[in-house]
Tab-separated table of C-alpha atoms in Angstrom:
chain	number	residue	atom	x	y	z
A	1	UNK	CA	-0.001	0.000	0.001
A	2	UNK	CA	2.842	2.381	0.848
A	3	UNK	CA	4.484	1.721	-2.495
A	4	UNK	CA	1.265	2.612	-4.307
A	5	UNK	CA	0.880	5.847	-2.342
A	6	UNK	CA	4.497	6.769	-3.078
A	7	UNK	CA	3.983	6.083	-6.779
A	8	UNK	CA	0.886	8.299	-6.921
A	9	UNK	CA	2.674	11.107	-5.069
A	10	UNK	CA	5.700	10.913	-7.387
A	11	UNK	CA	3.512	11.087	-10.486
A	12	UNK	CA	1.531	14.010	-9.043
A	13	UNK	CA	4.688	15.964	-8.203
A	14	UNK	CA	6.124	15.338	-11.657
A	15	UNK	CA	2.886	16.542	-13.234
A	16	UNK	CA	2.814	19.674	-11.068
A	17	UNK	CA	6.378	20.622	-11.976
A	18	UNK	CA	6.313	19.671	-15.661
A	19	UNK	CA	2.744	20.799	-16.338
A	20	UNK	CA	2.005	18.410	-19.198
A	21	UNK	CA	0.418	14.979	-19.048
A	22	UNK	CA	2.475	13.674	-21.957
A	23	UNK	CA	5.724	14.440	-20.152
A	24	UNK	CA	4.407	12.762	-17.017
A	25	UNK	CA	3.560	9.605	-18.944
A	26	UNK	CA	7.187	8.484	-19.389
A	27	UNK	CA	8.076	8.308	-15.673
A	28	UNK	CA	4.599	6.985	-14.869
A	29	UNK	CA	5.187	4.007	-17.166
A	30	UNK	CA	8.879	3.513	-16.425
A	31	UNK	CA	8.499	3.437	-12.641
A	32	UNK	CA	6.085	0.486	-12.217
A	33	UNK	CA	7.715	-1.416	-15.065
A	34	UNK	CA	11.171	-1.124	-13.516
A	35	UNK	CA	9.854	-2.127	-10.074
A	36	UNK	CA	8.049	-5.142	-11.502
A	37	UNK	CA	11.126	-6.314	-13.383
A	38	UNK	CA	13.350	-5.713	-10.350
A	39	UNK	CA	11.169	-7.850	-8.106
A	40	UNK	CA	10.941	-10.538	-10.816
A	41	UNK	CA	14.735	-10.740	-11.174
A	42	UNK	CA	15.174	-10.743	-7.390
A	43	UNK	CA	12.711	-13.620	-7.142
A	44	UNK	CA	14.424	-15.593	-9.895
A	45	UNK	CA	17.853	-15.124	-8.310
A	46	UNK	CA	16.556	-15.950	-4.847
A	47	UNK	CA	17.332	-12.595	-3.214
A	48	UNK	CA	15.357	-11.522	-0.181
A	49	UNK	CA	13.830	-8.136	0.515
A	50	UNK	CA	15.573	-6.535	3.470
A	51	UNK	CA	16.500	-3.017	4.543
A	52	UNK	CA	19.506	-2.861	2.211
A	53	UNK	CA	17.509	-3.849	-0.877
A	54	UNK	CA	14.713	-1.436	0.020
A	55	UNK	CA	17.236	1.393	0.389
A	56	UNK	CA	18.753	0.483	-2.976
A	57	UNK	CA	15.298	0.462	-4.572
A	58	UNK	CA	14.576	3.885	-3.112
A	59	UNK	CA	17.776	5.303	-4.589
A	60	UNK	CA	17.147	3.596	-7.932
A	61	UNK	CA	13.636	5.066	-8.121
A	62	UNK	CA	15.064	8.515	-7.429
A	63	UNK	CA	17.627	8.108	-10.207
A	64	UNK	CA	14.975	6.816	-12.594
A	65	UNK	CA	12.632	9.750	-12.019
A	66	UNK	CA	15.482	12.267	-12.135
A	67	UNK	CA	16.870	10.873	-15.391
A	68	UNK	CA	13.421	10.766	-16.955
A	69	UNK	CA	12.847	14.429	-16.124
A	70	UNK	CA	16.297	15.478	-17.349
A	71	UNK	CA	15.712	13.521	-20.561
A	72	UNK	CA	12.439	15.330	-21.140
A	73	UNK	CA	13.957	18.784	-20.590
A	74	UNK	CA	16.785	18.316	-23.099
């Protein structure tokens, strides 16, 4: 539930700052897709979800959103 709330907040903040729905679409699609694939690969490789992996996911999500916004503004 927390992950869903965080996703909605991230998309809302991106929309507020960029101001266009088309520019918000790229991070809104990339974020859940990257999380889904990350959890799938972790499951296949047998990794567990602990505090270190959650911290790494948090940083990776930040990089993903930041890079998507920088890509849109160039």
